Coordinates of C-alpha atoms in Angstrom, one line a residue:
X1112 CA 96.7 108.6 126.5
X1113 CA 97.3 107.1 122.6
X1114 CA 94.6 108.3 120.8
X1115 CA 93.3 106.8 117.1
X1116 CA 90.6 106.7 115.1
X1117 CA 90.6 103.3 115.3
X1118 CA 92.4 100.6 117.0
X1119 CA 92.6 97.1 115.2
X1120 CA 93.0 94.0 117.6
X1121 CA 94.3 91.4 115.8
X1122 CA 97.4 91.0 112.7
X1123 CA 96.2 87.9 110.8
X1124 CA 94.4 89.1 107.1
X1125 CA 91.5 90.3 108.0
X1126 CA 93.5 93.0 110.5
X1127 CA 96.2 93.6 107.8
X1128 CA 94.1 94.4 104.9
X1129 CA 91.5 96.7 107.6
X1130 CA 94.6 98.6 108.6
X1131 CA 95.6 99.2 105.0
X1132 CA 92.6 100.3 103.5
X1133 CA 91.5 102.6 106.3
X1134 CA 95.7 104.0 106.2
X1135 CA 94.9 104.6 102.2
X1136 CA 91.8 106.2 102.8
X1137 CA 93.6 108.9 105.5
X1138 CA 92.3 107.0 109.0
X1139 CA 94.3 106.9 111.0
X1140 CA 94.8 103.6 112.9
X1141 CA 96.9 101.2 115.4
X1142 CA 96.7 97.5 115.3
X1143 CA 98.2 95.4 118.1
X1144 CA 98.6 92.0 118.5
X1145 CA 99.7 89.4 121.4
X1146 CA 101.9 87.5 119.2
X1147 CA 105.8 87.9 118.9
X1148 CA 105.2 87.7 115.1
X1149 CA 103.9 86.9 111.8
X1150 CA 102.7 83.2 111.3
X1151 CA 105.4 81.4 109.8
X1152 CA 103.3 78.5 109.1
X1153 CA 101.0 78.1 105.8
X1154 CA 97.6 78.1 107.4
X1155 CA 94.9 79.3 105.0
X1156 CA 95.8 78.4 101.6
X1157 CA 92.9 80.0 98.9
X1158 CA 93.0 83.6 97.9
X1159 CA 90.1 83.7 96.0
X1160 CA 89.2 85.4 92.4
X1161 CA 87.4 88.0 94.1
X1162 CA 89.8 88.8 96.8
X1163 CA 91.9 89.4 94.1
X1164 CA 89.7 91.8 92.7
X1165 CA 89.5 94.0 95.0
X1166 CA 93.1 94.0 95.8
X1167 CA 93.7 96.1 92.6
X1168 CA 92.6 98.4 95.1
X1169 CA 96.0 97.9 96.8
X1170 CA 97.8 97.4 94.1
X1171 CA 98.6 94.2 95.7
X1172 CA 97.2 91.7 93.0
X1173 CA 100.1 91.3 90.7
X1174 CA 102.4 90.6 93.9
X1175 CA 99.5 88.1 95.3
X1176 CA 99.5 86.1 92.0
X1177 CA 103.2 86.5 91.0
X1178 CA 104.5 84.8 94.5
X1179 CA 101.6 82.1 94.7
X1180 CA 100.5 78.6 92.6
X1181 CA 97.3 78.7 89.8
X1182 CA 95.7 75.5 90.5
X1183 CA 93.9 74.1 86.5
X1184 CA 92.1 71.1 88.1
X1185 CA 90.5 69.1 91.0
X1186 CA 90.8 65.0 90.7
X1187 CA 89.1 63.1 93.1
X1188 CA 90.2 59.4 93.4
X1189 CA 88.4 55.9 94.8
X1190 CA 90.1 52.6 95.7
X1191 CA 93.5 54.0 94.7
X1192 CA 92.9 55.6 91.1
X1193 CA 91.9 59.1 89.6
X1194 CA 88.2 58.8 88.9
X1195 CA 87.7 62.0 87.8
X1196 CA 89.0 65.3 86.3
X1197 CA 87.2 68.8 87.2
X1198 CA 89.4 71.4 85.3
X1199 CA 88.8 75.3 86.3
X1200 CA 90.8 76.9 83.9
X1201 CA 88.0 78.2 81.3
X1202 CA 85.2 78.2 83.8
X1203 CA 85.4 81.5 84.8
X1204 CA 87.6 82.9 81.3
X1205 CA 84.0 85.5 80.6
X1206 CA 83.4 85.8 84.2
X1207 CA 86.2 87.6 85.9
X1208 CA 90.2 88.4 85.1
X1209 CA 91.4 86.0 87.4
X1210 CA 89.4 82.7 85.9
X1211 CA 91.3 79.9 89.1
X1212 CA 92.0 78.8 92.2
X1213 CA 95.1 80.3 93.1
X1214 CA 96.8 79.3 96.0
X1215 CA 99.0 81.5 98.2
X1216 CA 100.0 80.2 101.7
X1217 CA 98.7 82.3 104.6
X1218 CA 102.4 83.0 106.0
X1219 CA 103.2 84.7 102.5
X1220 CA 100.1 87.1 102.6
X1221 CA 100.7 88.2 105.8
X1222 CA 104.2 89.4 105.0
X1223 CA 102.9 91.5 102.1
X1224 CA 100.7 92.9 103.8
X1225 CA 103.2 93.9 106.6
X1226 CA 105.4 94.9 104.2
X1227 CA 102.4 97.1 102.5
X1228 CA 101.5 98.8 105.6
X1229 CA 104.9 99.8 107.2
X1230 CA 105.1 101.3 103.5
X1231 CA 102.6 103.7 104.9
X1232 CA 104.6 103.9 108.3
X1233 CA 102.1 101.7 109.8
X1234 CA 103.6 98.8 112.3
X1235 CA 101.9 96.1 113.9
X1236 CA 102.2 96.8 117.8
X1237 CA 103.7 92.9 118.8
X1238 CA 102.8 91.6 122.0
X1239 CA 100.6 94.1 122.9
X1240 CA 97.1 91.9 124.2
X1241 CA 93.6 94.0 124.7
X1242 CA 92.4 92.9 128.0
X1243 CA 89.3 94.9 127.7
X1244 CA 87.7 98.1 126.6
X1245 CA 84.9 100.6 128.2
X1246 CA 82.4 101.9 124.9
X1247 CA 81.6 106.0 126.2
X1248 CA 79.6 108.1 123.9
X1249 CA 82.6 109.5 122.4
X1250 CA 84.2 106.6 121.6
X1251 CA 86.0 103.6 123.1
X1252 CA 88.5 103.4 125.9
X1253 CA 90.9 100.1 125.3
X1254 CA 93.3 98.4 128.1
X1255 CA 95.7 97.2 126.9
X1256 CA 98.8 95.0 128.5
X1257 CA 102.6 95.0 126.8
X1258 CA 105.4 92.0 126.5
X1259 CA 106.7 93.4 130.1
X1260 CA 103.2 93.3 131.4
X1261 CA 103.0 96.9 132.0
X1262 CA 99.3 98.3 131.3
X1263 CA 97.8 101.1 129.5
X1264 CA 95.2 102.9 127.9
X1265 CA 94.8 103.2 124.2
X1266 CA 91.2 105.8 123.2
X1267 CA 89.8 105.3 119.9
X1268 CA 86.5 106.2 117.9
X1269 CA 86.1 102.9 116.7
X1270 CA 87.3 99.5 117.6
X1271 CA 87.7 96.5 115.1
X1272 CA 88.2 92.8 116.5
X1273 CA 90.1 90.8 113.8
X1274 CA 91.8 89.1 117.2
X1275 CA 90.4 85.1 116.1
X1276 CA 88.0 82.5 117.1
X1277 CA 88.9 83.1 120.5
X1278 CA 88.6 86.7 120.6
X1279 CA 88.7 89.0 123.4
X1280 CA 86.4 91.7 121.9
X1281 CA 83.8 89.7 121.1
X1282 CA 83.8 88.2 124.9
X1283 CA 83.6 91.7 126.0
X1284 CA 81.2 92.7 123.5
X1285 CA 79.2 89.7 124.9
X1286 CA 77.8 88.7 121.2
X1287 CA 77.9 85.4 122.0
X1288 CA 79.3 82.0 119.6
X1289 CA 76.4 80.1 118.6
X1290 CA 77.4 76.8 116.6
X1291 CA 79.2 73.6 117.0
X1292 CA 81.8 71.5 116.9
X1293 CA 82.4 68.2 114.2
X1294 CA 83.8 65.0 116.0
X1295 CA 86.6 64.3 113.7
X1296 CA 90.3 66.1 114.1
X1297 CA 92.1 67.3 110.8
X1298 CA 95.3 67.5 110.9
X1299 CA 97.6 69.9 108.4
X1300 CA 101.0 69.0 107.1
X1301 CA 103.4 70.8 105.0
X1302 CA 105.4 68.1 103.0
X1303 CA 107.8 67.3 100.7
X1304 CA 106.8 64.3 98.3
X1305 CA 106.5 62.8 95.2
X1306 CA 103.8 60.5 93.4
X1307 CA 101.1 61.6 90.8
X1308 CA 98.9 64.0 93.0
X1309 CA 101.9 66.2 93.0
X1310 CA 101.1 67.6 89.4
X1311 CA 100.5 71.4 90.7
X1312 CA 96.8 70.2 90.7
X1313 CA 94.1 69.3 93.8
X1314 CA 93.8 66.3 94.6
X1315 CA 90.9 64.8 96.9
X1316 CA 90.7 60.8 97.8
X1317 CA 86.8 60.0 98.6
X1318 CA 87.5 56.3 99.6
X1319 CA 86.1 55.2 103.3
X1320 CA 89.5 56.1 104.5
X1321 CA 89.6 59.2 106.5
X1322 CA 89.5 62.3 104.3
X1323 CA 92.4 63.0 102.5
X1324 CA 93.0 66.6 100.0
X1325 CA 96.3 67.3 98.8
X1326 CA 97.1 70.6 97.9
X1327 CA 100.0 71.8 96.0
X1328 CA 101.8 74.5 96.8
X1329 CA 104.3 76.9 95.1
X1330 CA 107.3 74.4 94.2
X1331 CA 108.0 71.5 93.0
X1332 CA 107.4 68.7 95.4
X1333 CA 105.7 70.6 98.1
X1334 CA 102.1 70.2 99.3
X1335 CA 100.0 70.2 102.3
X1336 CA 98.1 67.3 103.3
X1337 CA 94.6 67.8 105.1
X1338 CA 93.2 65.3 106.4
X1339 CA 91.2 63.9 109.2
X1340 CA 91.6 61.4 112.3
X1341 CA 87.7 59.3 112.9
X1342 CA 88.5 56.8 115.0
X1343 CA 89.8 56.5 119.0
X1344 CA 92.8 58.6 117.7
X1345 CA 91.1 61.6 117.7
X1346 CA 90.3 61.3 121.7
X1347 CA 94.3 61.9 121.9
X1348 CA 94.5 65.0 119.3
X1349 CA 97.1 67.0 120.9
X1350 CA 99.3 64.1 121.0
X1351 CA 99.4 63.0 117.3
X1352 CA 102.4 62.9 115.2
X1353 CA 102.6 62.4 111.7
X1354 CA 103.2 59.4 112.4
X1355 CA 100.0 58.5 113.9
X1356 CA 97.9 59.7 111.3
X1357 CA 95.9 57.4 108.8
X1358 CA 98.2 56.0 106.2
X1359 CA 95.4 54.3 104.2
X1360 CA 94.0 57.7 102.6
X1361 CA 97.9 58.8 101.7
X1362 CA 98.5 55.3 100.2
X1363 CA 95.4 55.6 97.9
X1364 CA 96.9 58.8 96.9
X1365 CA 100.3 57.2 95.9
X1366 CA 101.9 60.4 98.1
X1367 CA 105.4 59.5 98.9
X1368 CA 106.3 61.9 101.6
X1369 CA 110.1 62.3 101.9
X1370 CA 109.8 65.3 104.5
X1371 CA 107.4 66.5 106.8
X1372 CA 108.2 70.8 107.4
X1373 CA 105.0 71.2 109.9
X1374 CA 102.2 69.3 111.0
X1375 CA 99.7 70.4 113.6
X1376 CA 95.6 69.2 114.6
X1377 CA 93.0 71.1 115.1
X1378 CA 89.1 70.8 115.8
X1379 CA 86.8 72.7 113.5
X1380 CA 83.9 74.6 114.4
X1381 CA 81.1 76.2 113.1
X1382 CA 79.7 79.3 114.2
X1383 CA 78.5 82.9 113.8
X1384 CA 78.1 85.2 116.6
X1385 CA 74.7 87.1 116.9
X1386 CA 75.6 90.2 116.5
X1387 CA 78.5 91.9 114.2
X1388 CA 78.6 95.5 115.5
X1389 CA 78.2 96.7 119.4
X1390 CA 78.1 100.4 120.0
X1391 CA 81.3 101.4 118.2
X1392 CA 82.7 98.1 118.0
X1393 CA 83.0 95.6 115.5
X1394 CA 83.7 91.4 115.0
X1395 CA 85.4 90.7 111.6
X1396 CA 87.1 87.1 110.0
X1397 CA 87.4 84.5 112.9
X1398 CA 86.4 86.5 115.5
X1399 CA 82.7 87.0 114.0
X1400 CA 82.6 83.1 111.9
X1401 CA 84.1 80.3 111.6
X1402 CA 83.6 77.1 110.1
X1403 CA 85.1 74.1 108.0
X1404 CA 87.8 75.0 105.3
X1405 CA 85.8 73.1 102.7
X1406 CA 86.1 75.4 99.7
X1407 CA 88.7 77.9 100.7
X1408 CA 86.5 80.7 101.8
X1409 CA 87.4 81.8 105.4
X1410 CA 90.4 84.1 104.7
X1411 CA 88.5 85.7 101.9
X1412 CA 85.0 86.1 103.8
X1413 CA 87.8 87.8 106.6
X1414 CA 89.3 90.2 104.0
X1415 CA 85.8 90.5 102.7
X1416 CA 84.9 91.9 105.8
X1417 CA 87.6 94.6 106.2
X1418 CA 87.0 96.1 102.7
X1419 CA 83.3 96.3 103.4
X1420 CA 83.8 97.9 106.8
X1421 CA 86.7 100.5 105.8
X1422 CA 85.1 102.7 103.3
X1423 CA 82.3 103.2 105.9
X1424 CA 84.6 103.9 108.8
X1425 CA 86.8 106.5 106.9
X1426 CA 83.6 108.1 105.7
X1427 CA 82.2 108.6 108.8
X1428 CA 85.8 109.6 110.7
X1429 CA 86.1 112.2 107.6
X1430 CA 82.8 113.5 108.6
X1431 CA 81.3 112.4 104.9
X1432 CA 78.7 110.3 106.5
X1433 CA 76.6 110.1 110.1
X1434 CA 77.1 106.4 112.0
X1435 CA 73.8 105.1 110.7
X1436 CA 76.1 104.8 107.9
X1437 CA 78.0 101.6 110.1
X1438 CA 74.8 99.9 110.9
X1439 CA 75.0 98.7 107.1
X1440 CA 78.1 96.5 108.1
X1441 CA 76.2 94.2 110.1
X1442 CA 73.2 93.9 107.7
X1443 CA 75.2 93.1 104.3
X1444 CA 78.1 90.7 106.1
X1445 CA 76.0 88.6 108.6
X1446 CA 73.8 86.8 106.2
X1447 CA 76.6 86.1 103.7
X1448 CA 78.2 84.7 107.1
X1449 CA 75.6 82.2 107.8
X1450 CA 75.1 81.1 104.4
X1451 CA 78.7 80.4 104.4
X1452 CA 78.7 78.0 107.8
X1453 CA 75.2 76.4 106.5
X1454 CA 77.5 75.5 103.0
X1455 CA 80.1 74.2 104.3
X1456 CA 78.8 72.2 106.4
X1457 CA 77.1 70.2 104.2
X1458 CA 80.1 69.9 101.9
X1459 CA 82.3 68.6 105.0
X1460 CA 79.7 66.5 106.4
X1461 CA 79.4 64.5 103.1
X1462 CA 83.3 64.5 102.9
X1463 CA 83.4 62.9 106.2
X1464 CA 80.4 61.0 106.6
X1465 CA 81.0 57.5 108.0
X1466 CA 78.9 54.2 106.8
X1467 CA 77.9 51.7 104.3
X1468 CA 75.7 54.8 102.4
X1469 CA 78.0 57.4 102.8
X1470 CA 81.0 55.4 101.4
X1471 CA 78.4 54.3 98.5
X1472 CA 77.5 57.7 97.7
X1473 CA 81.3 59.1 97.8
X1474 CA 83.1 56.3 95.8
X1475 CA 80.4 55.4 93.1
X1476 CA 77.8 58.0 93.3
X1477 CA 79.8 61.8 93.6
X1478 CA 83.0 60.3 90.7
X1479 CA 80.1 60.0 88.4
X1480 CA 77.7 63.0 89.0
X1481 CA 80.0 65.4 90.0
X1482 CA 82.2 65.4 86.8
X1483 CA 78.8 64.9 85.0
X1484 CA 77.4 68.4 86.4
X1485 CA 80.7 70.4 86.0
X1486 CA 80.1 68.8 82.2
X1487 CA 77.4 71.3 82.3
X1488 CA 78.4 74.6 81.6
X1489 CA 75.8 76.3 83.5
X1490 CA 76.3 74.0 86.8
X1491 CA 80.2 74.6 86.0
X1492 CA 79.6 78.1 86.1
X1493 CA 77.6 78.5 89.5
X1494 CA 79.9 76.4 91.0
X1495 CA 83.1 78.9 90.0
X1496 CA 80.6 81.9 91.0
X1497 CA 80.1 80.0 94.4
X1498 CA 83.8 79.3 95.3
X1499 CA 85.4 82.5 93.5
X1500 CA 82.6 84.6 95.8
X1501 CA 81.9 86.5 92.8
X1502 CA 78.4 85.7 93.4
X1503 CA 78.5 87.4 96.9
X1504 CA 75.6 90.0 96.6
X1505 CA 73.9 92.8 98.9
X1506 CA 71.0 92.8 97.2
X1507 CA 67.8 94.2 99.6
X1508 CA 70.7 95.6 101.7
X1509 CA 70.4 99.0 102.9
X1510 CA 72.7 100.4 100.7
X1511 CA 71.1 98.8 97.6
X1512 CA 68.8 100.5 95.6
X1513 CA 67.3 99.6 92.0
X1514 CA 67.6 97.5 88.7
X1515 CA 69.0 98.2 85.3
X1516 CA 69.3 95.0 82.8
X1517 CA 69.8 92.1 84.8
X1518 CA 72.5 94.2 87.7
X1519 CA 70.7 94.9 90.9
X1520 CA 71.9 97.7 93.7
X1521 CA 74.2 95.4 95.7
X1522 CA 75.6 93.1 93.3
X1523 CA 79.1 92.5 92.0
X1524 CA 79.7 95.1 89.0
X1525 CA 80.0 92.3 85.9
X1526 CA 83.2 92.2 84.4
X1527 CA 82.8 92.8 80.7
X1528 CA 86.1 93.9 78.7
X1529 CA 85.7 94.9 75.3
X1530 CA 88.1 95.9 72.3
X1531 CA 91.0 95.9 74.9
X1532 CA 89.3 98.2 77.5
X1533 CA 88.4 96.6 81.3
X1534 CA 85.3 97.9 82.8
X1535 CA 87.1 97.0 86.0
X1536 CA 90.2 99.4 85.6
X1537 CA 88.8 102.0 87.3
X1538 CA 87.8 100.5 90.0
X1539 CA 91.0 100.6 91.7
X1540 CA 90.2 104.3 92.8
X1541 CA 88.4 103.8 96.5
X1542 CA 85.7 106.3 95.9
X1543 CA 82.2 106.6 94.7
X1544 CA 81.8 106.6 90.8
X1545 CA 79.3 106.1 88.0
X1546 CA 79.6 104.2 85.1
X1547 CA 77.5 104.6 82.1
X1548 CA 77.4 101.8 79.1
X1549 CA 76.6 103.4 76.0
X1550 CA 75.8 107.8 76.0
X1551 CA 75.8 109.5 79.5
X1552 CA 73.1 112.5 79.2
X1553 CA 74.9 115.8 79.6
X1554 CA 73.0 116.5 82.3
X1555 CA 74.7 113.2 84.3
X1556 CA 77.8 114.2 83.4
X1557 CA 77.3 117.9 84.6
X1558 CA 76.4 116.8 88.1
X1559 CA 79.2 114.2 88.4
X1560 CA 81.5 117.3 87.3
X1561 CA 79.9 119.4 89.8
X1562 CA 80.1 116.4 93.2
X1563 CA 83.7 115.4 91.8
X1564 CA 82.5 112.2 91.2
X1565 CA 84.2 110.3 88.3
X1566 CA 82.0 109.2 85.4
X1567 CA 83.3 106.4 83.2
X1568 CA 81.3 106.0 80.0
X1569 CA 81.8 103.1 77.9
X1570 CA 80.3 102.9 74.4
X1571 CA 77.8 100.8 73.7
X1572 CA 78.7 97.0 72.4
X1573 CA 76.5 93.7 72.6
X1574 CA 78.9 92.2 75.0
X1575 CA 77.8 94.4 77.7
X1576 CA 74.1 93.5 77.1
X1577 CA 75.3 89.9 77.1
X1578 CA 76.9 90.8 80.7
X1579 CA 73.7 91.7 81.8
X1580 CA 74.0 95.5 81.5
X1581 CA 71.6 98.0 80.6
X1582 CA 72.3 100.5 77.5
X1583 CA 72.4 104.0 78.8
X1584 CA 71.5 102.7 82.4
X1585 CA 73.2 104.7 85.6
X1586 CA 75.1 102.3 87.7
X1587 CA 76.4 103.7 91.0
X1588 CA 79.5 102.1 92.5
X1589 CA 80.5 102.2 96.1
X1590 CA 84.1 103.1 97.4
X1591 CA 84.3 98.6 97.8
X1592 CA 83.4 98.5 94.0
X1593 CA 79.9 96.9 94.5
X1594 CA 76.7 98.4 93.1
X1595 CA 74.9 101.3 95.1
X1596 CA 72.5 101.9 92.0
X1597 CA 71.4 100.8 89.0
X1598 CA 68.9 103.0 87.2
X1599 CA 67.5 102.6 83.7
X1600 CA 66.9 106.4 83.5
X1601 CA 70.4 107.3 83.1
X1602 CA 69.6 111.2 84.8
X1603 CA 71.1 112.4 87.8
X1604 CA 67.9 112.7 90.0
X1605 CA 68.2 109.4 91.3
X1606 CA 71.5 110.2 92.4
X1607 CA 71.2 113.2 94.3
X1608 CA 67.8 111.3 96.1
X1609 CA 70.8 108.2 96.9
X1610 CA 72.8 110.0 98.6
X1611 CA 70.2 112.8 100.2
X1612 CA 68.4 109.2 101.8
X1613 CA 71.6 107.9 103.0
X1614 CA 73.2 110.9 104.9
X1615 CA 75.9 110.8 102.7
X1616 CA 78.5 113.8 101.4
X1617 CA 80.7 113.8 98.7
X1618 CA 84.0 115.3 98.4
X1619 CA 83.0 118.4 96.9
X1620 CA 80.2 118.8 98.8

């Protein structure tokens, strides 16, 4: 029988980027999938600022940004004209090194990432569809079927489902799919075109047509439409050409299409299953929530999900950790999760809305106010914070611990580069560290020496009080980047009790 340490279910991101990261931190790992291959279809446009954050982990950043589109603005039009002007490219300039939207079509990322892992003589297992698993108190017997139907057993410690919405481990698991499902039917199409909203920017038409965004994609010329059908043309969904899709809301656009180079519909749910984790198993991306694309954020809440599992899993396959350690996953992902669907939501429903009100507020009231709030520079900035999921915390998690300045256990490290150094640079390394803003006390840095566990001191300047950091403060970081720790007393104490209370070993120890 195959054995593993853990067998991912599922190639899309979210399976890609938990295979890679568990391959780099010495797990090893099989992921199978039922498909004959890679998308070859856009899909999932938005890789997010801090998605690309944390792939400086896998060196995979540069590549990410090099091969995809920066999109500077947003314009939303009524009755035919631009109305209004939302530019991003300053927003986030102090908050983070990649300050945009970037777009990177789904098809793309998933061949890096294939091409990433079979650089680590990892290969994605095609055609190969789990059919169910048994969890023992050893681990988790997997059956598994093959493209000429011949079964067969595959043992691991752990399993991951990345497999979708309509996953097979989560039906097993029996978690359940709590949620719903909206009315209307989007439909997605690649294009060719010309007309003014193909300027590289985002364009969004709030009219009482049926919704309309046009995103532009690496290219000159090329976008994808989303939209959606309202009326008795979405009761024949699977039938619908480009063709039969509402003209009016392209029109109002000015989008000449010369080409259409895919074009599918889809309904879109919203739901989060009730539980993350099962025994050893676990629900990531689509498999654990889904929900409207409004904002971009489902692919990165997917990869989101990998990078906080992995560093737990290879911790406790290398024996650094007990499994009490995995029970964190759950906790810190699920709430972000809901929070997500409940957001959404309201940002689709108001996009989508039908009536005499809902057409008031979206062509005279939302041109006005929204522009008129991004005006302010504190609105402008929670908004970027919201979208680029910087803002994404585990604060009162069970990993989180303490305060020091204005950074709480669980947050976000801030990103605060001074006199040519980046606070962020080491954070490529996936390991615990501890960073110190001003004078580490020997006896910090003789215990850090002593556990192998690097200490970056940085000396003191007002901008890292201004980014909310504490002079002298201890700041723990996790293997994922985020704050473990932040203490004001800057001496290692707290840091022997952190780790003591969570069970966990360092490399030296």
């Amino acid at each position: 029988m195959a054995q593993c340490d853990v067998l991912i279910v599922g190639a899309g991101p979210t399976g890609l980027v938990l295979a890679l990261w568990l391959t780099r931190l010495g797990v090893k790992v099989r992921i199978v999938d039922k498909t004959a291959g890679p998308g070859t279809t856009s899909r999932a446009l938005a890789v997010q600022a801090r998605t690309l954050e944390l792939y400086r982990q896998l060196d995979l950043t540069e590549a990410v940004v090099a091969k995809g589109h920066h999109v500077p603005a947003v314009n939303l039009w009524v009755k035919g004209e631009a109305a209004a002007r939302i530019a991003f490219e300053n927003v986030g300039a102090e908050l983070t090194p990649y300050p945009f939207l970037h777009i990177f079509p789904q098809d793309q990322h998933e061949q890096l990432l294939i091409e990433r892992l079979q650089m680590q003589d990892v290969a994605v297992e095609r055609h190969t569809e789990l059919t169910g698993f048994v969890d023992e108190q050893d681990g988790i017997i997997a059956r598994l079927r093959g493209q000429d139907g011949h079964a067969f057993e595959c043992a691991a410690r752990y399993l991951a489902g990345c497999d979708g919405a309509h996953s097979i481990v989560r039906e097993a698991m029996g978690t359940g799919f709590p949620g719903g499902t909206y009315r209307q039917i989007f439909y997605v199409a690649d294009v060719d075109a010309k007309g003014p909203a193909l300027n590289g920017e985002l364009h969004i038409d709030l009219d009482e047509a049926d919704f309309l965004g046009v995103f532009p994609l690496a290219g000159a010329g090329r976008a994808r439409l989303i939209g959606t059908v309202r009326d008795a043309r979405a009761d024949r969904a699977e039938k619908l050409s480009f063709d039969d899709v509402g003209r009016r809301a392209i029109e109002h656009l000015k989008v000449e299409v010369s080409k259409v180079n895919w074009f599918s519909t889809y309904h879109v749910h919203h739901r989060v299953t009730e539980k993350f984790q099962k025994g050893q198993a676990f629900l990531l991306g689509d498999a654990a929530h889904i929900h409207s694309p409004a904002g971009g954020q489902g692919m990165n809440t997917g990869i989101g999900d990998a990078v906080n599992l992995a560093w737990k899993l290879a911790a406790v396959v290398g024996g650094r950790a007990g499994g009490r350690l995995l029970n964190s996953y759950e906790a810190e992902r699920i709430g972000f999760a809901r929070r997500l669907v409940a957001t959404t939501d309201r940002v689709f429903s108001f996009a989508t809305a039908e009536g005499r009100i809902a057409d008031l507020m979206r062509m005279w009231v939302a041109p006005i106010l929204i522009p008129a709030a991004a005006a302010f520079e504190p609105m402008r900035e929670f908004m970027f914070r919201t979208v680029s999921q910087i803002t994404l915390n585990y604060r009162g998690g069970p990993l989180s611990r303490g305060t020091a300045g204005q950074v709480h256990g669980g947050d976000r490290l801030p990103w605060a580069p001074v006199d040519g150094v980046d606070n962020f640079t080491s954070l490529a390394a996936m390991d615990w560290q501890v960073h110190v803003y001003g004078t580490a006390r020997s006896e910090l840095a003789a215990w850090c020496a002593a556990h192998s566990v690097p200490l970056h001191a940085f000396g003191w300047r007002s901008k890292y009080e201004n980014a909310g950091l504490s002079r002298d403060a201890v700041y723990l970081l996790r293997p994922d980047s985020y704050v473990a720790l932040a203490d004001a007393s800057g001496t290692p104490e707290v840091l022997e009790r952190y780790f003591a209370d969570h069970g966990i070993l360092l490399a030296a120890d």
